[in-house]
Backbone as ProteinMPNN parsed JSONL, in Angstrom:
{"seq_chain_A": "MIREATAMTVRQNLGELLNEIQYRQDQVLITKGGKPVAAMVDVALFDKIRLMRNEFDRLTTDLAKVYRDVPADVAENESAEAVAAVRKR", "coords_chain_A": {"N_chain_A": [[151.324, 186.378, 118.542], [148.847, 188.759, 119.491], [148.599, 190.335, 122.894], [146.525, 191.401, 125.393], [147.157, 193.575, 128.004], [146.682, 195.269, 131.132], [148.155, 198.099, 132.439], [149.257, 197.952, 135.323], [149.408, 195.276, 135.172], [151.634, 194.818, 133.506], [153.612, 196.305, 134.539], [153.858, 194.399, 137.07], [154.778, 191.871, 135.609], [156.759, 192.468, 134.105], [159.402, 191.024, 133.222], [158.454, 188.56, 132.261], [156.843, 189.343, 130.393], [158.585, 190.633, 128.473], [160.172, 188.221, 128.05], [158.418, 186.734, 126.527], [158.045, 188.685, 124.082], [160.569, 188.737, 123.196], [161.504, 186.165, 122.757], [159.163, 184.608, 121.439], [158.082, 186.75, 119.776], [155.774, 187.669, 120.577], [153.155, 190.261, 120.909], [152.104, 193.095, 122.984], [149.473, 194.99, 123.898], [148.943, 197.69, 125.945], [146.873, 198.714, 128.211], [144.857, 201.48, 130.055], [142.863, 201.911, 131.996], [140.861, 200.584, 130.768], [141.339, 201.608, 127.774], [143.53, 201.425, 125.302], [147.019, 202.529, 125.665], [149.513, 201.956, 124.827], [152.255, 200.029, 123.206], [154.138, 197.154, 123.215], [156.534, 195.7, 121.291], [158.463, 193.274, 119.46], [162.193, 193.994, 118.606], [162.716, 193.983, 116.097], [160.149, 194.19, 114.829], [159.741, 196.609, 115.692], [161.891, 198.219, 114.371], [161.36, 197.669, 111.578], [158.529, 199.031, 111.415], [159.794, 201.741, 112.0], [161.316, 202.348, 109.613], [159.249, 202.128, 107.736], [157.785, 204.551, 108.697], [159.979, 206.379, 108.342], [159.944, 206.642, 105.641], [157.421, 206.882, 104.554], [157.388, 209.85, 105.535], [159.403, 210.825, 104.059], [158.486, 210.421, 101.581], [155.856, 212.027, 101.713], [156.771, 214.407, 102.237], [158.565, 214.98, 99.572], [156.282, 214.816, 98.031], [154.98, 217.24, 98.767], [156.846, 219.197, 97.922], [156.63, 219.028, 95.174], [154.285, 219.603, 94.812], [153.96, 222.268, 95.618], [153.178, 224.918, 94.474], [150.853, 224.31, 93.14], [147.525, 224.441, 92.909], [145.172, 223.483, 95.516], [142.507, 222.333, 94.91], [143.228, 221.255, 92.448], [145.316, 219.489, 93.341], [144.046, 217.743, 94.876], [142.272, 216.54, 93.29], [144.102, 215.082, 91.337], [145.467, 213.513, 93.279], [143.259, 212.017, 93.869], [142.423, 210.592, 91.73], [144.674, 209.076, 91.186], [144.857, 207.463, 93.358], [142.625, 205.976, 92.967], [142.899, 204.585, 90.451], [145.164, 202.722, 91.361], [143.873, 201.412, 93.13], [142.065, 200.224, 91.142], [143.53, 198.658, 90.002]], "CA_chain_A": [[149.885, 186.74, 119.057], [148.381, 190.142, 120.388], [148.035, 189.842, 123.991], [146.201, 192.812, 125.958], [147.448, 193.627, 129.249], [146.743, 196.377, 131.787], [149.694, 198.76, 132.846], [149.692, 197.198, 136.524], [149.773, 193.615, 134.931], [152.812, 195.045, 132.744], [154.551, 196.384, 135.666], [153.932, 193.028, 137.879], [155.119, 190.947, 135.04], [157.682, 192.856, 132.959], [160.452, 190.172, 132.656], [157.897, 187.671, 131.572], [156.38, 189.8, 129.229], [159.544, 190.818, 127.67], [160.861, 187.253, 127.346], [157.454, 186.306, 125.322], [157.946, 189.265, 122.984], [161.654, 188.582, 122.418], [161.732, 184.69, 121.906], [158.011, 184.109, 120.908], [157.432, 187.648, 118.774], [154.381, 188.226, 120.715], [152.995, 191.679, 120.962], [151.439, 193.581, 124.18], [148.815, 196.161, 124.045], [148.887, 198.148, 127.29], [146.001, 199.299, 128.333], [144.83, 202.318, 131.133], [141.135, 202.315, 132.341], [140.293, 200.022, 129.458], [141.845, 202.207, 126.647], [145.309, 201.376, 125.017], [148.172, 203.486, 125.571], [151.17, 201.78, 124.223], [152.361, 198.77, 122.918], [155.053, 196.519, 123.324], [156.969, 194.831, 120.277], [160.311, 192.935, 119.558], [162.993, 195.09, 118.135], [162.769, 193.576, 114.572], [158.979, 194.789, 113.995], [159.922, 198.197, 115.811], [162.693, 198.636, 113.255], [160.239, 197.618, 110.238], [157.578, 200.433, 111.699], [160.49, 202.986, 111.829], [161.775, 202.332, 108.275], [157.918, 202.495, 106.995], [157.59, 205.687, 108.905], [160.556, 207.166, 107.611], [159.874, 206.533, 104.209], [156.329, 207.782, 104.601], [157.62, 211.146, 105.816], [160.007, 211.3, 102.785], [157.435, 210.394, 100.275], [154.971, 213.126, 101.963], [157.805, 215.621, 102.069], [158.534, 215.042, 98.326], [154.846, 215.244, 97.133], [154.581, 218.501, 99.169], [157.364, 219.657, 96.855], [156.013, 219.007, 94.1], [152.413, 220.214, 94.737], [153.702, 223.386, 96.594], [152.804, 225.809, 93.565], [149.547, 223.863, 92.367], [146.284, 225.02, 93.637], [144.582, 222.685, 96.431], [141.743, 221.534, 94.505], [144.04, 220.472, 91.573], [146.334, 218.399, 93.759], [143.386, 216.544, 95.601], [141.68, 215.74, 92.185], [145.098, 214.003, 90.978], [145.584, 212.446, 94.122], [142.042, 210.929, 94.061], [142.641, 209.822, 90.515], [145.732, 208.331, 91.379], [144.326, 206.482, 94.35], [141.204, 205.389, 92.204], [143.553, 203.814, 89.458], [145.832, 201.952, 92.202], [142.575, 200.598, 93.647], [141.516, 199.56, 90.442], [144.418, 197.096, 89.789]], "C_chain_A": [[150.102, 188.058, 119.827], [147.941, 190.038, 121.974], [147.65, 191.376, 124.67], [146.684, 192.77, 127.542], [147.549, 195.156, 130.288], [148.183, 197.108, 132.267], [150.067, 198.218, 134.456], [150.041, 195.805, 136.167], [151.166, 193.809, 134.333], [153.987, 195.131, 133.882], [154.855, 195.266, 136.697], [154.798, 192.047, 137.136], [155.94, 191.305, 133.908], [158.543, 191.804, 132.408], [159.726, 189.088, 131.846], [157.461, 187.923, 130.108], [157.29, 190.017, 128.083], [160.152, 189.287, 127.166], [159.595, 186.76, 126.173], [157.475, 187.256, 124.151], [159.444, 188.895, 122.412], [161.709, 187.199, 121.766], [160.225, 183.876, 121.29], [157.133, 185.01, 119.883], [156.346, 188.028, 119.212], [154.339, 189.666, 120.755], [152.12, 192.063, 121.966], [150.696, 194.795, 123.887], [148.441, 196.521, 125.365], [147.728, 198.806, 127.245], [145.73, 200.339, 129.716], [143.422, 202.437, 131.229], [140.397, 201.746, 130.904], [140.589, 200.624, 128.107], [143.121, 202.1, 126.462], [145.652, 202.655, 124.804], [149.262, 203.354, 125.129], [151.16, 200.449, 123.975], [153.672, 198.264, 123.041], [155.466, 195.497, 122.326], [158.359, 194.438, 120.291], [160.919, 193.935, 118.688], [162.911, 195.137, 116.429], [161.34, 194.165, 113.934], [159.018, 196.426, 114.376], [160.974, 198.786, 114.882], [162.048, 198.954, 111.862], [159.301, 199.316, 110.367], [158.427, 201.925, 111.659], [161.069, 203.318, 110.402], [160.493, 202.833, 107.628], [157.735, 204.372, 107.456], [158.378, 206.925, 108.396], [160.419, 207.313, 106.14], [158.683, 207.399, 103.808], [156.597, 209.395, 104.474], [158.409, 211.556, 104.566], [159.067, 211.308, 101.76], [156.445, 211.88, 100.505], [155.981, 214.508, 101.588], [158.058, 215.928, 100.5], [157.489, 215.513, 97.741], [154.778, 216.696, 97.485], [155.491, 219.588, 98.299], [157.117, 220.207, 95.98], [154.876, 219.793, 93.714], [152.607, 221.658, 95.33], [153.514, 224.699, 95.599], [151.613, 225.484, 92.7], [148.447, 224.057, 93.331], [145.69, 223.724, 94.534], [143.711, 221.743, 95.859], [142.427, 220.663, 93.26], [144.602, 219.156, 92.039], [145.44, 217.532, 94.232], [142.642, 216.0, 94.405], [142.974, 214.754, 91.597], [145.23, 213.157, 92.027], [144.51, 211.413, 94.268], [142.09, 210.235, 92.857], [143.502, 208.652, 90.662], [145.503, 207.179, 92.405], [143.276, 205.628, 93.586], [141.979, 203.995, 91.267], [144.508, 202.906, 90.333], [144.83, 201.041, 92.529], [142.251, 199.653, 92.614], [141.931, 198.443, 89.845], [144.156, 196.082, 90.539]], "O_chain_A": [[151.058, 188.406, 120.519], [146.808, 189.603, 122.182], [148.37, 192.358, 124.49], [146.465, 191.738, 128.175], [148.442, 195.986, 130.117], [149.209, 196.439, 132.394], [151.265, 198.101, 134.716], [150.901, 195.198, 136.805], [151.969, 192.93, 134.647], [154.928, 194.364, 134.083], [155.99, 195.177, 137.163], [155.558, 191.356, 137.815], [155.922, 190.649, 132.867], [158.5, 191.612, 131.193], [160.266, 188.678, 130.818], [157.569, 187.238, 129.09], [156.982, 189.71, 126.931], [160.564, 189.167, 126.013], [159.928, 186.454, 125.028], [156.964, 186.804, 123.126], [159.542, 188.755, 121.193], [161.903, 187.017, 120.564], [160.237, 182.751, 120.789], [156.102, 184.666, 119.306], [155.69, 188.757, 118.468], [155.384, 190.309, 120.647], [151.126, 191.336, 121.973], [151.409, 195.753, 123.587], [147.669, 195.786, 125.981], [147.493, 199.504, 126.259], [146.481, 200.01, 130.634], [142.846, 203.159, 130.416], [139.601, 202.352, 130.187], [139.998, 200.056, 127.188], [143.914, 202.573, 127.276], [145.113, 203.569, 124.181], [150.051, 204.284, 124.96], [150.271, 199.706, 124.391], [154.507, 199.163, 122.946], [154.876, 194.418, 122.372], [159.262, 195.007, 120.906], [160.194, 194.699, 118.052], [163.026, 196.132, 115.714], [161.299, 194.558, 112.768], [158.531, 197.316, 113.679], [160.841, 199.987, 114.647], [162.109, 199.992, 111.203], [159.405, 200.331, 109.678], [157.899, 202.999, 111.37], [161.27, 204.49, 110.082], [160.552, 203.886, 106.994], [157.589, 205.259, 106.616], [157.924, 208.032, 108.107], [160.918, 208.294, 105.589], [158.738, 208.345, 103.022], [156.152, 210.089, 103.56], [158.091, 212.614, 104.023], [158.92, 212.326, 101.084], [156.326, 212.703, 99.597], [155.773, 215.379, 100.744], [157.784, 217.064, 100.112], [157.554, 216.489, 96.994], [154.521, 217.461, 96.556], [155.014, 220.681, 97.994], [157.207, 221.409, 95.729], [154.6, 220.413, 92.687], [151.587, 222.305, 95.564], [153.81, 225.721, 96.219], [151.325, 226.161, 91.713], [148.592, 223.795, 94.525], [145.901, 222.703, 93.879], [143.864, 220.54, 96.072], [142.153, 219.469, 93.142], [144.495, 218.066, 91.476], [145.811, 216.363, 94.127], [142.343, 214.814, 94.544], [142.676, 213.571, 91.431], [145.114, 211.959, 91.767], [144.685, 210.259, 94.66], [141.733, 209.063, 92.969], [143.195, 207.5, 90.357], [145.974, 206.057, 92.215], [143.298, 204.418, 93.808], [141.706, 202.799, 91.374], [144.646, 201.912, 89.621], [144.958, 199.865, 92.187], [142.128, 198.458, 92.883], [141.277, 197.533, 89.335], [144.767, 195.025, 90.384]]}, "name": "protein", "num_of_chains": 1, "seq": "MIREATAMTVRQNLGELLNEIQYRQDQVLITKGGKPVAAMVDVALFDKIRLMRNEFDRLTTDLAKVYRDVPADVAENESAEAVAAVRKR"}
């Protein structure tokens, strides 16, 4: 379950929130002035997010190398065609 809590509430109830995150795999969206500023998630989810981010960075670096000498409009057209083909499936 995703729960929203103010930064003040998080400070006052940190131990309880950590237990909810650790044992129930809850997530907490922390807000300040009504705006989201951070999130608390269990370690397993955090590890998955890190792995996905690392893989995304690797893929974008590889694509940048492949398209290094290709004009921008050609690269954009090829990317748009690839996205359209995947979405069509």
